[in-house]
């Protein structure tokens, strides 16, 4: 693809206001800096297809500097205690709040996600910044009655330096919230954002620099090689990754090849089932399907999207009709146009990939009921694709099994409950699922039987802070957004105190006891 640097600006142009003429730098040891070798990489505006600016292209040397800084800063950060660390969180929260509009706009410009949704991402991030210290306050050890003459208790300490690698679809939210549980438990951090969407993370780096002591948070931008340097660094004991299954598997392998034993958590893809039972409130379910696809948040580029909708035959035709009509009304425009419900995909290559899924689904016999083309009114040169609804999808089709990670919702009809469950569970992923019915027994039974880590009943998409988010099967390992995640960033230690028998302990201490008196007789 050929690209040209953007030259046209108007006073009202958000690119001119928030990007042009500005330097975006990494954060290492408290200093905002360029890459050690001066390398830069372009970042594109998916709404126009043009280069926005360049950002540092960090190398292994930058990762090494960042890890060394994090390692130096860690003991003092841990010693600060929970209250001291929570003060830094409060400072970060105020800075994010003061810069909400800019952060949301940077995400819209750089990722293509609609700006209204990105404002909501920043607000959600704020609630996490405020929420984590309280959750950490409740962390505790245990006293275990493991023997009759001993005291057995557990305590814990931070893992040390954590490497955090994030995906492109919620750039600010991932950079702002995913590091928090590691930080509040006394770890220090090196963050590597996705190369497609570095801008809001680099702006956040400036806020981290104001809110936290030097070296506690470090941000290094770059691609796969930069990520690999972090994964294989011997000092990084704990790795947390959000991204695709192939890269997740590679990270597990490369972590082992580093020669050091590491703890790796993976938040990977999904092929999530929305199950529609025949007694459903159809309007609510159609709205739930659209919301659950995250079309109006990130063009369906979400791990949690309900990309397979399994609809009972009694309501199937009406559901499909209403869904196609509702999806057809989604306004696809420049991401920073206030009227946009949906923006462009993150890159031209990704749009080509998504179109490929649509073409092959058509060849396999699925019917395209809405979308799949150039949206009316969207700029020709951006990476736009109107949201697509496919009906007549069969469980064995590629589009029903593989993660598209784009604006494609597949509808599958069913009659038999057991067959439906087999289809719902018959994929390699197990991240989210939802059940739509008025029958509470059936809802709970179905929720139990669905092989997924996060299940909604008559709801979709929403994350509830404090409840564990994560997947089964190839959707990952570990759970986030909850107390489970806090404990994943600390290493427990069991302490055993062998107590002497009461009489000899008292005698050694020079105390006269009833036992002494008896022995003296
Ligand atoms: P990706 O796997 O291509 O990249 C993710 C990150 O890994 C990027 O920062 C990338 O630079 C880095 N990376 C690439 N190769 C690497 C290597 N060899 N070593 C270390 N790091 C490397 O994913 P993506 O395209 O950015 O995001 C889409 C995927 O992320 C989808 O599969 C989606 O389902 C998943 N995702 C999952 C969640 C979740 O919470 N489960 C959330 C968002 C996205």
Coordinates of C-alpha atoms and ligand atoms in Angstrom, one line a residue:
X1 CA 0.0 0.0 0.0
X2 CA 1.3 3.5 -0.8
X3 CA 0.8 6.2 1.7
X4 CA 1.2 10.0 1.7
X5 CA 1.7 12.3 4.7
X6 CA -1.3 14.3 5.6
X7 CA -1.0 17.9 4.8
X8 CA -4.5 19.4 4.8
X9 CA -5.6 20.8 8.1
X10 CA -8.4 23.1 9.3
X11 CA -8.8 24.6 12.8
X12 CA -11.6 22.2 13.5
X13 CA -9.6 19.3 12.4
X14 CA -8.8 17.0 15.3
X15 CA -5.7 15.6 13.6
X16 CA -4.3 19.1 13.4
X17 CA -5.3 19.8 17.0
X18 CA -4.0 16.6 18.6
X19 CA -1.4 15.1 16.3
X20 CA 0.2 17.4 13.8
X21 CA 3.5 19.0 14.8
X22 CA 3.7 17.0 18.0
X23 CA 6.3 14.6 19.2
X24 CA 5.3 11.3 20.7
X25 CA 7.9 9.7 22.8
X26 CA 8.5 6.5 24.8
X27 CA 8.9 6.5 28.6
X28 CA 12.0 4.9 30.1
X29 CA 13.3 5.5 33.6
X30 CA 11.0 8.5 34.0
X31 CA 12.4 10.1 30.8
X32 CA 10.3 10.7 27.6
X33 CA 12.7 9.6 24.9
X34 CA 13.2 8.5 21.3
X35 CA 14.4 5.0 20.4
X36 CA 18.1 4.5 21.2
X37 CA 19.0 4.1 17.6
X38 CA 16.6 6.9 16.5
X39 CA 14.4 4.5 14.5
X40 CA 10.8 5.6 13.9
X41 CA 7.7 3.9 12.5
X42 CA 4.6 5.5 10.8
X43 CA 1.1 5.3 12.3
X44 CA -1.9 5.6 10.0
X45 CA -5.3 7.3 10.2
X46 CA -7.7 4.5 9.3
X47 CA -10.4 7.1 8.4
X48 CA -8.2 8.6 5.7
X49 CA -5.6 5.9 5.0
X50 CA -2.9 8.6 5.4
X51 CA 0.2 8.7 7.6
X52 CA -0.5 10.7 10.8
X53 CA 2.9 10.9 12.2
X54 CA 5.8 8.7 13.2
X55 CA 6.6 7.2 16.7
X56 CA 9.7 5.7 18.1
X57 CA 10.3 2.1 16.9
X58 CA 11.9 0.6 20.0
X59 CA 14.5 -2.1 19.7
X60 CA 15.8 -4.8 22.1
X61 CA 18.2 -2.1 23.4
X62 CA 15.2 0.1 24.5
X63 CA 13.5 -2.9 26.1
X64 CA 16.7 -3.7 28.0
X65 CA 16.9 -0.1 29.3
X66 CA 13.3 -0.2 30.3
X67 CA 13.5 -3.5 32.1
X68 CA 16.6 -2.3 34.0
X69 CA 14.8 0.9 35.0
X70 CA 11.8 -1.2 36.2
X71 CA 14.0 -3.5 38.1
X72 CA 15.8 -0.6 39.9
X73 CA 12.5 1.0 40.8
X74 CA 10.7 -2.1 42.0
X75 CA 12.0 -2.4 45.7
X76 CA 11.1 1.2 46.6
X77 CA 7.7 0.9 44.8
X78 CA 6.9 -2.2 46.8
X79 CA 8.1 -0.6 50.0
X80 CA 5.8 2.4 49.4
X81 CA 2.9 0.3 50.6
X82 CA -0.6 0.2 49.3
X83 CA -1.6 3.7 50.5
X84 CA 1.5 5.2 48.8
X85 CA 0.8 3.4 45.6
X86 CA -2.9 4.3 45.8
X87 CA -1.9 8.0 45.9
X88 CA -0.2 7.6 42.6
X89 CA -3.3 6.0 41.2
X90 CA -5.4 8.9 42.4
X91 CA -3.0 11.3 40.7
X92 CA -3.2 9.3 37.5
X93 CA -7.0 9.4 37.7
X94 CA -7.0 13.2 37.9
X95 CA -4.7 13.5 34.9
X96 CA -6.8 11.2 32.8
X97 CA -9.9 13.0 33.7
X98 CA -8.3 16.4 32.8
X99 CA -7.3 15.0 29.4
X100 CA -10.3 12.9 28.6
X101 CA -11.3 14.5 25.4
X102 CA -7.7 14.4 24.0
X103 CA -7.2 10.8 24.9
X104 CA -10.5 9.7 23.4
X105 CA -9.8 11.7 20.2
X106 CA -6.3 10.2 19.9
X107 CA -7.8 6.7 20.0
X108 CA -10.4 7.6 17.4
X109 CA -7.8 9.2 15.1
X110 CA -5.3 6.3 15.4
X111 CA -7.5 3.2 15.7
X112 CA -10.6 4.2 13.8
X113 CA -12.9 3.5 16.7
X114 CA -15.8 6.0 16.9
X115 CA -15.0 8.9 19.2
X116 CA -18.2 8.6 21.2
X117 CA -17.3 5.1 22.2
X118 CA -13.7 6.1 23.0
X119 CA -14.9 8.7 25.5
X120 CA -16.7 5.8 27.2
X121 CA -13.5 3.8 27.1
X122 CA -11.7 6.6 28.9
X123 CA -14.5 6.8 31.5
X124 CA -14.4 3.0 32.0
X125 CA -10.6 3.3 32.4
X126 CA -11.1 5.9 35.1
X127 CA -13.4 3.6 37.0
X128 CA -10.7 1.0 37.0
X129 CA -8.0 3.4 38.1
X130 CA -10.3 4.2 41.1
X131 CA -11.4 0.6 41.6
X132 CA -8.1 -1.3 41.9
X133 CA -6.8 0.1 45.1
X134 CA -10.0 -0.8 47.0
X135 CA -9.9 -4.3 45.6
X136 CA -6.3 -4.7 46.6
X137 CA -7.1 -3.5 50.2
X138 CA -9.0 -6.8 50.6
X139 CA -6.0 -9.0 49.7
X140 CA -5.0 -11.2 52.6
X141 CA -3.0 -14.3 53.6
X142 CA -4.2 -17.3 55.4
X143 CA -3.6 -19.0 58.8
X144 CA -3.8 -22.7 58.2
X145 CA -4.2 -25.3 61.0
X146 CA -1.7 -27.6 59.4
X147 CA -0.2 -29.1 62.6
X148 CA -1.1 -29.2 66.3
X149 CA 2.1 -27.5 67.6
X150 CA 2.7 -25.0 64.8
X151 CA 1.6 -21.7 63.4
X152 CA 1.2 -21.9 59.6
X153 CA 0.5 -18.8 57.6
X154 CA 0.8 -17.4 54.2
X155 CA 2.0 -14.0 53.0
X156 CA 3.0 -12.9 49.5
X157 CA 5.3 -10.6 47.6
X158 CA 5.2 -9.0 44.1
X159 CA 6.6 -11.0 41.1
X160 CA 9.0 -8.1 40.3
X161 CA 9.1 -6.7 36.7
X162 CA 6.0 -7.4 34.6
X163 CA 5.9 -7.3 30.8
X164 CA 2.6 -6.2 29.4
X165 CA 1.9 -6.6 25.6
X166 CA -1.4 -5.3 24.3
X167 CA -3.7 -5.5 21.2
X168 CA -4.9 -2.7 18.9
X169 CA -8.6 -2.7 19.5
X170 CA -8.9 -0.7 22.7
X171 CA -5.6 1.1 22.7
X172 CA -6.1 3.6 25.6
X173 CA -8.2 1.3 27.7
X174 CA -5.8 -1.5 27.5
X175 CA -2.7 0.7 28.2
X176 CA -4.4 2.5 31.1
X177 CA -6.2 -0.4 32.9
X178 CA -4.3 -3.6 32.2
X179 CA -1.1 -2.5 34.1
X180 CA -3.1 -1.5 37.2
X181 CA -3.4 -4.8 39.1
X182 CA 0.4 -5.4 38.6
X183 CA 1.2 -2.0 39.8
X184 CA -1.1 -1.9 42.9
X185 CA 0.5 -5.1 44.1
X186 CA 4.0 -3.6 44.0
X187 CA 5.3 -4.8 40.7
X188 CA 6.9 -2.4 38.2
X189 CA 6.1 -2.6 34.5
X190 CA 7.2 -2.4 30.9
X191 CA 4.2 -1.9 28.5
X192 CA 4.4 -2.5 24.8
X193 CA 1.3 -1.4 22.9
X194 CA 0.2 -2.6 19.5
X195 CA 2.2 -1.0 16.6
X196 CA -1.0 0.0 14.7
X197 CA -2.3 2.2 17.5
X198 CA 0.5 3.7 19.7
X199 CA -0.6 7.4 20.0
X200 CA -2.9 7.3 23.1
X201 CA -0.5 5.0 24.9
X202 CA 2.4 7.5 24.3
X203 CA 0.2 10.4 25.5
X204 CA -0.6 8.2 28.5
X205 CA 3.1 7.7 29.1
X206 CA 3.4 11.4 29.7
X207 CA 0.7 11.1 32.4
X208 CA 2.4 8.0 33.9
X209 CA 5.5 10.1 34.1
X210 CA 3.7 12.7 36.1
X211 CA 1.8 10.3 38.4
X212 CA 4.4 7.6 39.2
X213 CA 8.0 7.6 40.4
X214 CA 10.6 7.2 37.6
X215 CA 11.0 3.6 36.4
X216 CA 7.8 2.3 37.9
X217 CA 6.0 2.4 34.5
X218 CA 7.9 2.2 31.2
X219 CA 6.5 2.3 27.7
X220 CA 8.3 1.0 24.7
X221 CA 6.7 1.1 21.3
X222 CA 7.5 -1.3 18.5
X223 CA 6.4 -4.5 16.8
X224 CA 7.0 -8.3 17.1
X225 CA 10.8 -8.0 17.7
X226 CA 10.3 -5.5 20.5
X227 CA 7.7 -7.7 22.1
X228 CA 10.0 -10.7 21.8
X229 CA 12.8 -8.9 23.5
X230 CA 10.4 -8.3 26.4
X231 CA 9.2 -11.9 26.5
X232 CA 12.7 -13.3 26.5
X233 CA 14.3 -10.9 28.9
X234 CA 15.7 -12.8 31.9
X235 CA 14.6 -10.3 34.5
X236 CA 10.9 -10.3 33.4
X237 CA 9.4 -13.0 35.6
X238 CA 5.7 -12.3 34.8
X239 CA 4.3 -11.7 31.3
X240 CA 0.7 -10.7 30.5
X241 CA -0.4 -10.7 26.9
X242 CA -3.6 -9.6 25.1
X243 CA -3.7 -10.6 21.4
X244 CA -4.2 -13.5 19.0
X245 CA -3.8 -17.2 19.6
X246 CA -0.8 -17.7 17.2
X247 CA 1.2 -15.0 19.0
X248 CA 0.0 -16.3 22.4
X249 CA 1.4 -19.7 21.6
X250 CA 4.6 -18.2 20.3
X251 CA 5.0 -16.2 23.5
X252 CA 4.6 -19.4 25.6
X253 CA 7.3 -21.0 23.5
X254 CA 9.7 -18.0 23.5
X255 CA 9.2 -17.5 27.2
X256 CA 10.4 -21.1 27.8
X257 CA 13.2 -20.7 25.3
X258 CA 14.5 -17.8 27.3
X259 CA 15.9 -20.3 29.7
X260 CA 14.0 -18.7 32.6
X261 CA 10.8 -20.0 34.2
X262 CA 8.1 -17.4 33.7
X263 CA 4.5 -17.0 34.6
X264 CA 2.5 -16.1 31.5
X265 CA -1.2 -15.1 31.3
X266 CA -2.9 -14.9 27.9
X267 CA -6.1 -13.1 26.9
X268 CA -6.7 -14.3 23.4
X269 CA -9.5 -14.6 20.8
X270 CA -13.1 -15.6 20.8
X271 CA -15.8 -17.1 18.6
X272 CA -18.5 -16.4 21.0
X273 CA -22.0 -17.8 20.9
X274 CA -25.2 -15.8 21.6
X275 CA -28.0 -18.3 22.2
X276 CA -31.5 -17.1 21.4
X277 CA -34.3 -19.3 22.9
X278 CA -37.8 -19.2 21.4
X279 CA -39.5 -17.3 24.3
X280 CA -37.2 -14.4 23.9
X281 CA -38.0 -10.7 23.9
X282 CA -37.0 -10.2 20.2
X283 CA -36.4 -6.5 20.3
X284 CA -34.1 -6.8 23.3
X285 CA -32.3 -9.8 21.7
X286 CA -31.7 -7.9 18.4
X287 CA -30.3 -4.9 20.3
X288 CA -28.2 -7.3 22.4
X289 CA -26.8 -8.9 19.3
X290 CA -25.7 -5.5 17.9
X291 CA -24.3 -4.4 21.3
X292 CA -22.7 -7.7 21.8
X293 CA -20.9 -7.5 18.5
X294 CA -19.3 -4.2 19.6
X295 CA -20.0 -2.8 16.2
X296 CA -20.5 0.7 17.6
X297 CA -17.4 0.5 19.8
X298 CA -14.7 -1.0 17.7
X299 CA -16.3 -2.3 14.4
X300 CA -16.6 -5.8 15.9
X301 CA -12.9 -6.0 16.4
X302 CA -13.4 -7.4 19.8
X303 CA -12.4 -10.7 21.5
X304 CA -15.7 -10.7 23.3
X305 CA -18.0 -10.1 20.2
X306 CA -21.0 -12.5 19.8
X307 CA -20.0 -13.3 16.2
X308 CA -22.2 -16.5 16.2
X309 CA -25.8 -16.0 16.9
X310 CA -27.7 -19.3 17.4
X311 CA -31.4 -18.6 17.0
X312 CA -34.2 -21.1 17.6
X313 CA -36.2 -21.8 14.4
X314 CA -39.5 -20.5 15.9
X315 CA -38.1 -16.9 16.0
X316 CA -35.3 -17.3 13.4
X317 CA -36.8 -15.5 10.4
X318 CA -38.2 -12.6 12.3
X319 CA -34.9 -12.2 14.3
X320 CA -32.8 -12.2 11.1
X321 CA -35.0 -9.7 9.4
X322 CA -34.9 -7.3 12.4
X323 CA -31.1 -7.8 12.8
X324 CA -30.4 -7.0 9.2
X325 CA -32.6 -3.9 9.3
X326 CA -31.0 -2.7 12.6
X327 CA -27.4 -3.3 11.4
X328 CA -28.2 -1.6 8.1
X329 CA -29.0 1.6 10.1
X330 CA -25.5 1.8 11.6
X331 CA -23.9 5.0 10.4
X332 CA -20.3 4.3 9.3
X333 CA -18.3 7.5 9.1
X334 CA -14.9 9.0 9.9
X335 CA -14.1 7.8 13.5
X336 CA -13.8 11.4 14.7
X337 CA -17.1 12.5 13.2
X338 CA -19.5 13.0 16.1
X339 CA -22.2 11.3 14.1
X340 CA -20.3 8.1 13.6
X341 CA -21.8 4.9 15.1
X342 CA -19.0 2.9 13.6
X343 CA -15.6 3.8 12.0
X344 CA -13.1 2.1 9.7
X345 CA -11.2 -1.1 10.4
X346 CA -7.7 -0.7 11.8
X347 CA -5.9 -1.3 8.5
X348 CA -6.3 -2.0 4.8
X349 CA -4.7 -5.5 5.3
X350 CA -7.2 -6.3 8.0
X351 CA -10.1 -5.1 5.9
X352 CA -8.9 -7.4 3.1
X353 CA -8.8 -10.3 5.6
X354 CA -12.4 -9.6 6.7
X355 CA -13.6 -9.4 3.1
X356 CA -11.9 -12.7 2.4
X357 CA -14.1 -14.3 5.2
X358 CA -17.2 -12.9 3.6
X359 CA -16.3 -14.1 0.1
X360 CA -15.6 -17.6 1.3
X361 CA -18.7 -17.7 3.4
X362 CA -20.7 -16.8 0.3
X363 CA -19.0 -19.6 -1.7
X364 CA -19.8 -22.0 1.2
X365 CA -23.6 -21.1 0.9
X366 CA -24.1 -18.4 3.5
X367 CA -26.5 -15.5 2.5
X368 CA -25.3 -12.0 3.0
X369 CA -28.4 -10.1 4.3
X370 CA -26.7 -6.7 5.0
X371 CA -23.4 -4.9 4.6
X372 CA -20.1 -6.2 3.4
X373 CA -19.4 -3.3 1.0
X374 CA -18.3 0.4 1.0
X375 CA -20.6 2.3 3.4
X376 CA -22.5 5.2 1.9
X377 CA -21.0 8.6 2.9
X378 CA -17.7 7.2 4.3
X379 CA -14.5 8.6 2.8
X380 CA -13.4 6.4 -0.1
X381 CA -9.8 6.3 1.0
X382 CA -10.4 5.0 4.5
X383 CA -10.5 1.4 5.5
X384 CA -14.3 1.2 5.8
X385 CA -16.5 -1.8 5.5
X386 CA -20.2 -1.8 6.2
X387 CA -21.3 -4.2 9.0
X388 CA -22.4 -7.6 7.6
X389 CA -25.1 -10.0 8.6
X390 CA -24.8 -13.6 7.3
X391 CA -27.7 -16.0 7.5
X392 CA -27.8 -19.7 6.7
X393 CA -24.4 -20.3 8.3
X394 CA -23.6 -23.9 9.1
X395 CA -21.5 -25.0 12.1
X396 CA -18.7 -26.5 9.9
X397 CA -18.2 -23.3 7.8
X398 CA -15.0 -21.3 8.3
X399 CA -16.9 -18.2 9.3
X400 CA -18.6 -20.2 12.1
X401 CA -15.3 -21.5 13.5
X402 CA -12.5 -19.0 13.0
X403 CA -12.2 -15.6 14.6
X404 CA -13.0 -12.9 12.0
X405 CA -12.3 -10.0 14.4
X406 CA -14.4 -7.6 12.4
X407 CA -18.0 -6.5 11.6
X408 CA -19.4 -9.8 10.5
X409 CA -22.2 -11.5 12.5
X410 CA -23.2 -15.0 11.5
X411 CA -26.7 -16.4 12.3
X412 CA -27.1 -20.1 12.7
X413 CA -30.6 -21.6 13.1
X414 CA -31.4 -24.5 15.4
X415 CA -34.3 -26.8 16.6
X416 CA -32.8 -29.3 19.0
X417 CA -31.4 -28.0 22.3
X418 CA -28.6 -30.6 22.6
X419 CA -27.5 -30.0 19.0
X420 CA -27.4 -26.3 19.7
X421 CA -25.2 -26.8 22.7
X422 CA -22.9 -29.0 20.6
X423 CA -22.6 -26.3 18.0
X424 CA -22.1 -23.6 20.7
X425 CA -19.3 -25.6 22.4
X426 CA -17.8 -27.1 19.2
X427 CA -15.2 -24.5 18.5
X428 CA -11.6 -24.0 19.8
X429 CA -12.5 -20.9 21.7
X430 CA -14.3 -20.3 25.0
X431 CA -14.2 -16.7 25.9
X432 CA -17.8 -15.3 26.3
X433 CA -21.3 -16.4 25.6
X434 CA -24.8 -15.1 26.2
X435 CA -28.2 -16.7 26.7
X436 CA -31.4 -14.9 25.8
X437 CA -34.7 -16.2 27.3
X438 CA -37.4 -15.4 29.9
X439 CA -37.1 -18.8 31.4
X440 CA -34.8 -18.5 34.4
X441 CA -34.3 -22.2 34.9
X442 CA -33.3 -22.7 31.3
X443 CA -31.1 -19.6 31.4
X444 CA -29.1 -20.8 34.4
X445 CA -28.9 -24.4 33.1
X446 CA -27.7 -23.2 29.7
X447 CA -25.1 -20.8 31.3
X448 CA -23.7 -23.8 33.2
X449 CA -23.5 -25.9 30.0
X450 CA -21.8 -23.3 27.8
X451 CA -18.1 -23.7 27.6
X452 CA -17.0 -20.1 28.1
X453 CA -15.3 -18.1 30.8
X454 CA -17.8 -15.1 30.9
X455 CA -21.5 -15.7 30.3
X456 CA -24.3 -13.1 30.2
X457 CA -28.0 -13.8 30.6
X458 CA -30.2 -11.3 28.7
X459 CA -27.2 -9.0 28.5
X460 CA -24.0 -8.8 26.4
X461 CA -20.7 -7.0 26.0
X462 CA -20.6 -5.3 29.5
X463 CA -17.7 -6.0 31.8
X464 CA -18.5 -5.9 35.5
X465 CA -15.4 -4.8 37.4
X466 CA -14.5 -7.2 40.2
X467 CA -15.8 -10.3 38.3
X468 CA -13.2 -12.6 36.6
X469 CA -12.9 -12.1 32.9
X470 CA -11.0 -14.6 30.8
X471 CA -11.5 -17.7 28.6
X472 CA -11.4 -21.5 28.4
X473 CA -9.7 -23.6 25.7
X474 CA -7.7 -21.5 23.2
X475 CA -9.2 -18.2 24.5
X476 CA -6.4 -18.1 27.1
X477 CA -5.2 -18.7 30.6
X478 CA -5.8 -16.7 33.7
X479 CA -8.6 -14.2 34.7
X480 CA -8.5 -10.4 34.7
X481 CA -10.5 -7.5 36.2
X482 CA -10.9 -9.2 39.5
X483 CA -9.2 -10.2 42.8
X484 CA -8.0 -13.4 40.9
X485 CA -5.9 -11.1 38.8
X486 CA -4.4 -9.4 41.8
X487 CA -3.2 -12.7 43.2
X488 CA -1.7 -13.6 39.8
X489 CA 0.8 -10.8 40.2
X490 CA 2.1 -12.0 43.6
X491 CA 4.0 -15.0 44.7
X492 CA 2.7 -16.6 47.8
X493 CA 5.0 -17.7 50.6
X494 CA 4.1 -20.1 53.4
X495 CA 5.7 -19.5 56.8
X496 CA 5.8 -22.3 59.4
X497 CA 6.5 -21.6 63.1
X498 CA 7.2 -24.7 65.2
X499 CA 6.1 -23.9 68.8
X500 CA 7.8 -25.6 71.7
X501 CA 5.6 -27.4 74.2
X502 CA 3.9 -24.9 76.6
X503 CA 5.8 -26.1 79.8
X504 CA 9.3 -26.0 78.3
X505 CA 8.7 -22.6 76.7
X506 CA 7.5 -21.1 80.0
X507 CA 10.4 -22.6 81.9
X508 CA 12.9 -21.3 79.3
X509 CA 11.4 -17.9 79.8
X510 CA 12.0 -18.2 83.6
X511 CA 8.3 -18.3 84.4
X512 CA 6.9 -20.4 87.2
X513 CA 4.0 -22.3 86.0
X514 CA 1.5 -24.7 87.5
X515 CA 3.5 -27.5 85.7
X516 CA 6.7 -26.5 87.5
X517 CA 4.9 -26.7 90.8
X518 CA 3.6 -30.2 90.0
X519 CA 7.1 -31.3 88.9
X520 CA 8.7 -30.0 92.1
X521 CA 6.6 -32.3 94.4
Ligands
LIG1 P1 -1.6 -9.8 17.7 O1 -1.5 -11.1 18.4 O2 -1.2 -9.7 16.3 O3 -0.7 -8.6 18.5 C1 -0.9 -8.4 19.8 C2 0.4 -7.8 20.4 O4 1.4 -8.7 20.3 C3 0.9 -6.5 19.6 O5 1.4 -5.6 20.6 C4 2.0 -7.1 18.8 O6 3.0 -6.2 18.4 C5 2.6 -8.1 19.7 N1 3.4 -9.2 19.1 C6 3.3 -9.7 17.8 N2 4.2 -10.6 17.7 C7 4.9 -10.8 18.8 C8 5.9 -11.6 19.2 N3 6.5 -12.5 18.4 N4 6.4 -11.5 20.5 C9 5.8 -10.6 21.3 N5 4.8 -9.8 21.0 C10 4.4 -9.9 19.7 O7 -3.1 -9.3 18.0 P2 -3.9 -8.0 17.5 O8 -4.1 -8.1 16.0 O9 -3.2 -6.8 18.0 O10 -5.3 -8.2 18.2 C11 -6.3 -9.0 17.8 C12 -6.3 -10.3 18.6 O11 -6.3 -9.9 20.0 C13 -7.6 -11.0 18.4 O12 -7.3 -12.4 18.3 C14 -8.4 -10.7 19.6 O13 -9.4 -11.7 19.9 C15 -7.4 -10.6 20.7 N6 -7.8 -9.9 21.9 C16 -8.1 -10.5 23.0 C17 -8.6 -9.8 24.1 C18 -9.0 -10.6 25.4 O14 -9.2 -9.9 26.4 N7 -9.2 -11.9 25.4 C19 -8.8 -8.5 24.0 C20 -8.5 -7.8 22.9 C21 -8.0 -8.5 21.8

